[in-house]
PDB file of C-alpha atoms in Angstrom:
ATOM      1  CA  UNK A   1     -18.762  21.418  11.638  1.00  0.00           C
ATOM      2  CA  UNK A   2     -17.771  21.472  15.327  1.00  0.00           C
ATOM      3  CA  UNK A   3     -19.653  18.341  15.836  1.00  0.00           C
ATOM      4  CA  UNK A   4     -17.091  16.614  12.624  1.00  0.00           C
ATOM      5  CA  UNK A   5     -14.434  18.226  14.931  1.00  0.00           C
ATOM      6  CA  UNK A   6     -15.146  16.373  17.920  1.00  0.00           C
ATOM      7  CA  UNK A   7     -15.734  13.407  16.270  1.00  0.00           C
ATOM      8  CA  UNK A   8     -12.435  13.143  14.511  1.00  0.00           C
ATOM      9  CA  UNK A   9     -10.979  13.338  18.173  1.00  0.00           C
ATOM     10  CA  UNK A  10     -12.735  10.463  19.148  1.00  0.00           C
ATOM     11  CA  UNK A  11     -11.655   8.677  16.595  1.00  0.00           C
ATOM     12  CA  UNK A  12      -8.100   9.866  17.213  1.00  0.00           C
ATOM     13  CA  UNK A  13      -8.446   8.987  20.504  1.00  0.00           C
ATOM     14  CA  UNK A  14      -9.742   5.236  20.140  1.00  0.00           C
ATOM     15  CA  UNK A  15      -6.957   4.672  16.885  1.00  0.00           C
ATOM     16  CA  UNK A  16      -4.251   5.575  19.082  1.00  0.00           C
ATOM     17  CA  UNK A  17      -5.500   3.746  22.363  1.00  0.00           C
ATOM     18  CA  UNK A  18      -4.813   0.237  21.694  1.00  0.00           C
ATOM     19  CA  UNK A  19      -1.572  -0.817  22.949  1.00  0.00           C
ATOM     20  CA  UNK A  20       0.116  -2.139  19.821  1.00  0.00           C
ATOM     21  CA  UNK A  21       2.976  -2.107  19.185  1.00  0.00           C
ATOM     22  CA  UNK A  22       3.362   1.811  18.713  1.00  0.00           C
ATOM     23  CA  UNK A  23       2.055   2.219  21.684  1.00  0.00           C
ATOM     24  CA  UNK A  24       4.678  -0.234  23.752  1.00  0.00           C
ATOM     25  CA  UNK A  25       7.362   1.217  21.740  1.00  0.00           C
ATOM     26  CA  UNK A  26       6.156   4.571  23.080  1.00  0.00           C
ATOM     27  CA  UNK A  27       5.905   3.262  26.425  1.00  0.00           C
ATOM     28  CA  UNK A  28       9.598   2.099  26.338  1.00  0.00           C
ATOM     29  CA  UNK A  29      11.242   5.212  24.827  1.00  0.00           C
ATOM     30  CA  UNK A  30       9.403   7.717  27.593  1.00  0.00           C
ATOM     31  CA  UNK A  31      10.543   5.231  30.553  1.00  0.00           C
ATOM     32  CA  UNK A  32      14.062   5.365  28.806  1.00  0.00           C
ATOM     33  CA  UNK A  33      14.834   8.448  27.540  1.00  0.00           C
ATOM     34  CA  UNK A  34      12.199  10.365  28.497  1.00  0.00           C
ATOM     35  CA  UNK A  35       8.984  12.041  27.901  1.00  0.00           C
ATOM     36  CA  UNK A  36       9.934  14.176  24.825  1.00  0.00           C
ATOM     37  CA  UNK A  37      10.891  11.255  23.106  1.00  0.00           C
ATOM     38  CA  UNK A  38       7.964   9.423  23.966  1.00  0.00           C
ATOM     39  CA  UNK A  39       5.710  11.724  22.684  1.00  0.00           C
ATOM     40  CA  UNK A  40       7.408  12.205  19.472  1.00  0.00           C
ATOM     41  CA  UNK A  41       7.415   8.713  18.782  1.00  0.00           C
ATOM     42  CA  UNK A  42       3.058   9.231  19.342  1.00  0.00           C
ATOM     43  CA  UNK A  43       3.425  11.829  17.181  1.00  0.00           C
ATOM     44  CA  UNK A  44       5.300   9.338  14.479  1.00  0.00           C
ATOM     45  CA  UNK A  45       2.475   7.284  14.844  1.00  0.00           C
ATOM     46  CA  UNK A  46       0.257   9.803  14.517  1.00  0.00           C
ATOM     47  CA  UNK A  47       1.323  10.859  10.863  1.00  0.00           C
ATOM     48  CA  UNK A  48       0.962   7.354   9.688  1.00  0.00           C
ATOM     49  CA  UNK A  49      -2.374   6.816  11.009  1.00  0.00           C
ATOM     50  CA  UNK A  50      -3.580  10.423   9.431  1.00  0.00           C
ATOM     51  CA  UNK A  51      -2.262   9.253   6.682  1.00  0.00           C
ATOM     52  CA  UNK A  52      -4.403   6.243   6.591  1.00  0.00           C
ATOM     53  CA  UNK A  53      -7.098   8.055   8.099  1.00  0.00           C
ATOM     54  CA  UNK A  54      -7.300  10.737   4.790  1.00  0.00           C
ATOM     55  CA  UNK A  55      -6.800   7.670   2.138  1.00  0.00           C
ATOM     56  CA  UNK A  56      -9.496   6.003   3.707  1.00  0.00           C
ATOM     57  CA  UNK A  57     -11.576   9.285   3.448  1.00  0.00           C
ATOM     58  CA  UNK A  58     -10.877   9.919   0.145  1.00  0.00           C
ATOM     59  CA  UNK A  59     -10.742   6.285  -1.114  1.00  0.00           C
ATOM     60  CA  UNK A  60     -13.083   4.262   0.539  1.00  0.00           C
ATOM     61  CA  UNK A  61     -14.469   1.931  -1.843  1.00  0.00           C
ATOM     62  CA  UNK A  62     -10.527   1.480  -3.613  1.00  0.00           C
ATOM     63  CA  UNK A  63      -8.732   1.082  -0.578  1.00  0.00           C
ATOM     64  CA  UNK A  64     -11.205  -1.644   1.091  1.00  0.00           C
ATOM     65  CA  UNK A  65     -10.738  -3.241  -2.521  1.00  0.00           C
ATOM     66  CA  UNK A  66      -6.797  -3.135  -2.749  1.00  0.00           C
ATOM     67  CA  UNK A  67      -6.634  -4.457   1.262  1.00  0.00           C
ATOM     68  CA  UNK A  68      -9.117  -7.379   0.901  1.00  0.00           C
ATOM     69  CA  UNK A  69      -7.087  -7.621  -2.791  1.00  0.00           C
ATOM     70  CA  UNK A  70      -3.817  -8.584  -1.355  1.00  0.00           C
ATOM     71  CA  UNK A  71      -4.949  -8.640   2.830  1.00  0.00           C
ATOM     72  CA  UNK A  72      -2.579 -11.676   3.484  1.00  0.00           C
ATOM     73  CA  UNK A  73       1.053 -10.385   1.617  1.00  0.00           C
ATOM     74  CA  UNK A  74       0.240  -7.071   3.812  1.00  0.00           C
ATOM     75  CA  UNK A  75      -0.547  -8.769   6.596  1.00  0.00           C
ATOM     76  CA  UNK A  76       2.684 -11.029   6.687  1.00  0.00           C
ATOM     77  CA  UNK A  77       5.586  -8.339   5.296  1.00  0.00           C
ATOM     78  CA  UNK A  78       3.992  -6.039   8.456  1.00  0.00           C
ATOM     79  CA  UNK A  79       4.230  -8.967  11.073  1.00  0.00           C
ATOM     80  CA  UNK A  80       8.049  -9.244   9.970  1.00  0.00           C
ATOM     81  CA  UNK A  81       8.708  -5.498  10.216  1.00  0.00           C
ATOM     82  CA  UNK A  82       7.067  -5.601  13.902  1.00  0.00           C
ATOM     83  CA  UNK A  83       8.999  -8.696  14.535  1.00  0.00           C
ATOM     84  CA  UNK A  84      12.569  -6.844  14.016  1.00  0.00           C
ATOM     85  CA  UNK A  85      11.654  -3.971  15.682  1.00  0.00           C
ATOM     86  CA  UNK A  86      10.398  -5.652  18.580  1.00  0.00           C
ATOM     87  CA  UNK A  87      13.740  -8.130  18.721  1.00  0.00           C
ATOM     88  CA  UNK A  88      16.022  -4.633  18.846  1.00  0.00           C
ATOM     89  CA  UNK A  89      13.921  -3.799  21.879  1.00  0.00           C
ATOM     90  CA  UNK A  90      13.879  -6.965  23.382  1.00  0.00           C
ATOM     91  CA  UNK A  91      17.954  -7.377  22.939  1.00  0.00           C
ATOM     92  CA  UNK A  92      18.377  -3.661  23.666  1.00  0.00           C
ATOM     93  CA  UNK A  93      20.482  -2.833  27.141  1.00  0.00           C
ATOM     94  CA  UNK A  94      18.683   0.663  27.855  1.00  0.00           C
ATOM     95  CA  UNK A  95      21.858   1.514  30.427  1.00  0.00           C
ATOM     96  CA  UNK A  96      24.152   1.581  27.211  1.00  0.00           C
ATOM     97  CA  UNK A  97      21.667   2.795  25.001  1.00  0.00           C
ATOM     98  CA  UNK A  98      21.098   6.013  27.239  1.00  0.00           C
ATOM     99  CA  UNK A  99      25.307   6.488  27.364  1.00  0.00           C
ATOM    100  CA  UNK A 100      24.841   6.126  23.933  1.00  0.00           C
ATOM    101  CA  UNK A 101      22.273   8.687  23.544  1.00  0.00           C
ATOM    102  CA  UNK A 102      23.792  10.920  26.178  1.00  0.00           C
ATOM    103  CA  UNK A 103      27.213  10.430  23.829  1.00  0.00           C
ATOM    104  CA  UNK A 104      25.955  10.730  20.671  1.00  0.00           C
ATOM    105  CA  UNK A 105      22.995  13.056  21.443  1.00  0.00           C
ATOM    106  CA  UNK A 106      20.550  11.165  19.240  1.00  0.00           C
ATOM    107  CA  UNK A 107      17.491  13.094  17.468  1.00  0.00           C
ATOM    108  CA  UNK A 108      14.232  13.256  17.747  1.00  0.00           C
ATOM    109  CA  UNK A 109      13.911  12.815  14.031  1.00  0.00           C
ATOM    110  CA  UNK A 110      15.121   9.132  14.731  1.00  0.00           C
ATOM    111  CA  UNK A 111      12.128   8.780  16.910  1.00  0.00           C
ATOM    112  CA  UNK A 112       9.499  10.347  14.852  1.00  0.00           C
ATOM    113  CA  UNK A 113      10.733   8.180  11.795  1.00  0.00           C
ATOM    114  CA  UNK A 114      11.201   4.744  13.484  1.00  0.00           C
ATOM    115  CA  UNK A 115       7.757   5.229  15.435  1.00  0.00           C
ATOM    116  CA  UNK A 116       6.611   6.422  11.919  1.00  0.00           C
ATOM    117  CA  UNK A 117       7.558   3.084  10.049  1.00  0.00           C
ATOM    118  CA  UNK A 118       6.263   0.974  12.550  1.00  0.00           C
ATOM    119  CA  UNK A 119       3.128   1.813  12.490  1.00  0.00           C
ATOM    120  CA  UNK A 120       3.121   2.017   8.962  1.00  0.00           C
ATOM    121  CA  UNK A 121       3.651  -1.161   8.345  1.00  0.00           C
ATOM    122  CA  UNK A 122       0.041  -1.957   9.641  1.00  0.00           C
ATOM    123  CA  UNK A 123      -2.103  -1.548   6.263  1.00  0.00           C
ATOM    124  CA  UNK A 124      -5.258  -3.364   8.051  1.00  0.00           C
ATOM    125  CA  UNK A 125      -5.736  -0.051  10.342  1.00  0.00           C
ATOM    126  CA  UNK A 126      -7.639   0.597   7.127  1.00  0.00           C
ATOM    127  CA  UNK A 127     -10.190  -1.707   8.425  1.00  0.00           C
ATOM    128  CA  UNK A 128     -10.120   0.009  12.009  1.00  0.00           C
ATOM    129  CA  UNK A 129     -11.303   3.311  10.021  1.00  0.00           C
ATOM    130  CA  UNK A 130     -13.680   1.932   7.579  1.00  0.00           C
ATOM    131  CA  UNK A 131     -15.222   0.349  11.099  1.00  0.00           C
ATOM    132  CA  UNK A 132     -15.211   3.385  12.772  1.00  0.00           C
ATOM    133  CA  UNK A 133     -16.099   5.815   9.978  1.00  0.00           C
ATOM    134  CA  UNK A 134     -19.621   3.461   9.858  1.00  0.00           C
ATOM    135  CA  UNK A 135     -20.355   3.614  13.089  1.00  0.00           C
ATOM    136  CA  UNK A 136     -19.870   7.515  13.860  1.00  0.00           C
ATOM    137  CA  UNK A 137     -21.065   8.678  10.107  1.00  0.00           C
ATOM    138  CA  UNK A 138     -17.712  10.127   9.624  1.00  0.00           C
ATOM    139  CA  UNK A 139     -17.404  10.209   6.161  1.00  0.00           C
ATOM    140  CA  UNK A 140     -20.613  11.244   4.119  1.00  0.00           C
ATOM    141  CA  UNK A 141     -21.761  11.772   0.351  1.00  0.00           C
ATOM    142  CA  UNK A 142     -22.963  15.200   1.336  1.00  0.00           C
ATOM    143  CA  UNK A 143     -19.650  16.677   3.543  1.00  0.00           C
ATOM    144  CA  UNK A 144     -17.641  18.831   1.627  1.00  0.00           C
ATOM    145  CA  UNK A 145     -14.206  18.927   1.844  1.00  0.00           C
ATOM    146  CA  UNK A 146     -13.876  21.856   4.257  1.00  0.00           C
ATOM    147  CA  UNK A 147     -16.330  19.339   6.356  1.00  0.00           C
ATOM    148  CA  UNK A 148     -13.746  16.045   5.941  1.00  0.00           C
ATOM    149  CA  UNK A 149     -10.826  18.268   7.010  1.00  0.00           C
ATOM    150  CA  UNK A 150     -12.609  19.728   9.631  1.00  0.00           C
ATOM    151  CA  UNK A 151     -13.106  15.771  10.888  1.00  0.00           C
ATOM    152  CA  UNK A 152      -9.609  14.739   9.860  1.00  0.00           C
ATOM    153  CA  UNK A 153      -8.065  17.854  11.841  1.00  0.00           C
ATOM    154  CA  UNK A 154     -10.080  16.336  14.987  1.00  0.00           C
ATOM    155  CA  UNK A 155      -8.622  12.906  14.107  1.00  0.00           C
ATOM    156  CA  UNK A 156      -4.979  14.405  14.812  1.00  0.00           C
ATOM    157  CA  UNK A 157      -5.773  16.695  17.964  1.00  0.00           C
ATOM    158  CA  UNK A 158      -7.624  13.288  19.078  1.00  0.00           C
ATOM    159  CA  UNK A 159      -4.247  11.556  18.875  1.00  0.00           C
ATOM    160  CA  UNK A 160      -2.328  14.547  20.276  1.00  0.00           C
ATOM    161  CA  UNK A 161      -4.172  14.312  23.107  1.00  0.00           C
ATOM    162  CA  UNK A 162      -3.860  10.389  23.798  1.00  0.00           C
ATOM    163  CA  UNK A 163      -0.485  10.698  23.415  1.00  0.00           C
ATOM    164  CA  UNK A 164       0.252  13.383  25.687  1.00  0.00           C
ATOM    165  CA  UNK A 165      -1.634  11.327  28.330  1.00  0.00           C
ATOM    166  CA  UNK A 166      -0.053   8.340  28.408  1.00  0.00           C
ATOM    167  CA  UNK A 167       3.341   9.819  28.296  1.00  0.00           C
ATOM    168  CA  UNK A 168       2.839  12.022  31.425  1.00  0.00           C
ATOM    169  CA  UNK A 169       1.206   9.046  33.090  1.00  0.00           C
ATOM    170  CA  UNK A 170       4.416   6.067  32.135  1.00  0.00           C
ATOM    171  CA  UNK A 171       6.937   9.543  33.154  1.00  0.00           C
ATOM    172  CA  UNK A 172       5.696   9.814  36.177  1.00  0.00           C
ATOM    173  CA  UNK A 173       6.329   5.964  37.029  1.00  0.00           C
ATOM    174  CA  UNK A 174       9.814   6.410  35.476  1.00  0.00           C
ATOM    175  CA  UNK A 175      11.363   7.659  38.639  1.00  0.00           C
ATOM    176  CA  UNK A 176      10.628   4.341  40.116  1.00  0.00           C
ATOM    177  CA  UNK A 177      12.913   2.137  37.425  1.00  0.00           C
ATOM    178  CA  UNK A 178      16.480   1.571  37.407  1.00  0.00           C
ATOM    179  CA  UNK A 179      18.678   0.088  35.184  1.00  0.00           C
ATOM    180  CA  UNK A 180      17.587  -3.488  36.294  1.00  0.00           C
ATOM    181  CA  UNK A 181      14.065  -2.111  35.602  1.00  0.00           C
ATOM    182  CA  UNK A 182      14.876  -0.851  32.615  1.00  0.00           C
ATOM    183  CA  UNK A 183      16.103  -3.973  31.143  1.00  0.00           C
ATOM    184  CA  UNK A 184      13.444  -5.607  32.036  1.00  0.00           C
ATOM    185  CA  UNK A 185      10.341  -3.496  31.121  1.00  0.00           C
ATOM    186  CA  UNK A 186      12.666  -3.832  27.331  1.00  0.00           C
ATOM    187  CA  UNK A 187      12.320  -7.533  28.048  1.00  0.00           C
ATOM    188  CA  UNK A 188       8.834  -7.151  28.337  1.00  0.00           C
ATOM    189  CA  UNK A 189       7.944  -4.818  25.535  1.00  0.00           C
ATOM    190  CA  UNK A 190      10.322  -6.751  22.909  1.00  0.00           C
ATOM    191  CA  UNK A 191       8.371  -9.799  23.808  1.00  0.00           C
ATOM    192  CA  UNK A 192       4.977  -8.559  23.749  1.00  0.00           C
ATOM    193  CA  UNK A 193       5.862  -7.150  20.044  1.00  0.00           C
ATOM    194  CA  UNK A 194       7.275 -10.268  18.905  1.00  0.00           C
ATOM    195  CA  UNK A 195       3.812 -12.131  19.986  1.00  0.00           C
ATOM    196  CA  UNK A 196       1.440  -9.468  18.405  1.00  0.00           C
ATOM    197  CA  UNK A 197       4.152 -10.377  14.967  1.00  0.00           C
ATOM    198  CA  UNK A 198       3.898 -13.583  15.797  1.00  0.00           C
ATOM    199  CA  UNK A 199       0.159 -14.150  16.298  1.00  0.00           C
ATOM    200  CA  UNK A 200      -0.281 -11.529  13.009  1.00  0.00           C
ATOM    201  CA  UNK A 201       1.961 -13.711  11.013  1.00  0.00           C
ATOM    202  CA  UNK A 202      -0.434 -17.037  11.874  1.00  0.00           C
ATOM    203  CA  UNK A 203      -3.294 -15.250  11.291  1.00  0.00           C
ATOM    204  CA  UNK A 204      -2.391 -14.326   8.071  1.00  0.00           C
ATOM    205  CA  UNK A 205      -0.911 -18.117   7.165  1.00  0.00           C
ATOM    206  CA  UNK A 206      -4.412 -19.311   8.271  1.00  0.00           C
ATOM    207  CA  UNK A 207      -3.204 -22.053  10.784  1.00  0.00           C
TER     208      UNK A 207
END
């Protein structure tokens, strides 16, 4: 059971590692408004991919079926909903947008939801999971529920953990940006969105 345990946190760990876009738009928020809202934008993330994480548990066979069913329509409504989020960021002046926030006092709720979507939006993670539920013997005929959860509970603390690395690392550099810096780390993390849309949206075409 322990052993499930840990192995759920490495595959929360290697799910939430890649620096997609999630994990740029997580980047951005903690260098401009701050840790907290870096990690809760992680933890956004986090919910989608446990959600995907306990459909493809419980699913397998149906979900790889529905995915490879309608894999291109998926893939190309997703690249357009990381396309628009990564434009906001790109056009996004963080010097009004933290007067803004400071103003308006923004939730967190905003960042858990937005995060949330976004990574929603990417139904082929299923793939990630079926991939890495092979190659650790994740999900078994003979584990009981109890045993899945146990794993699945893993999966989350996994993530938890990622996320509450890479935020304290990008917070610590955060001292050394200003405004000008600011603007253009947005510059750099809208653009680097729009190409992982971009390159999702031609793989999906087939060109």
């Amino acid at each position: 059971m322990l052993e499930l345990f840990y192995t759920g946190m490495i595959i929360g760990v290697l799910v939430s590692s890649p620096m997609g876009p999630a994990g740029m738009l997580c980047i951005q928020r903690t260098l401009t408004k701050g840790r907290r809202s870096g990690f809760v934008s992680g933890m956004g993330a986090t919910l989608s991919d446990l959600i995907y994480a306990l459909v493809t548990s419980l699913f397998l066979g149906l979900v790889v079926h529905f995915v490879e069913a309608h894999q291109g329509l998926l893939q190309i409504s997703g690249s357009i909903v990381i396309a628009v989020f990564g434009y906001y960021i790109f056009q996004n002046n963080p010097v009004k947008g933290l007067q803004r926030d400071q103003e308006q006092k923004q939730t967190l709720i905003q960042d858990f939801v937005t995060a949330f979507l976004l990574t929603f939006s990417n139904v082929l993670i299923v793939f990630l999971y079926i991939g890495l539920y092979a190659r650790f013997g994740f999900v078994l005929p003979e584990h009981s529920v109890r045993m899945t959860a146990t794993g699945l509970v893993g999966v989350f603390a996994g993530a938890v953990v990622w996320w509450s690395f890479i935020t304290f690392i990008v917070s610590l550099c955060r001292r050394w940006f200003n405004g000008r810096g600011l603007k253009i780390m947005n510059r750099i993390v809208g653009s680097v969105i729009i190409l992982l849309a971009v390159f999702g949206l031609i793989s999906s075409i087939g060109f």
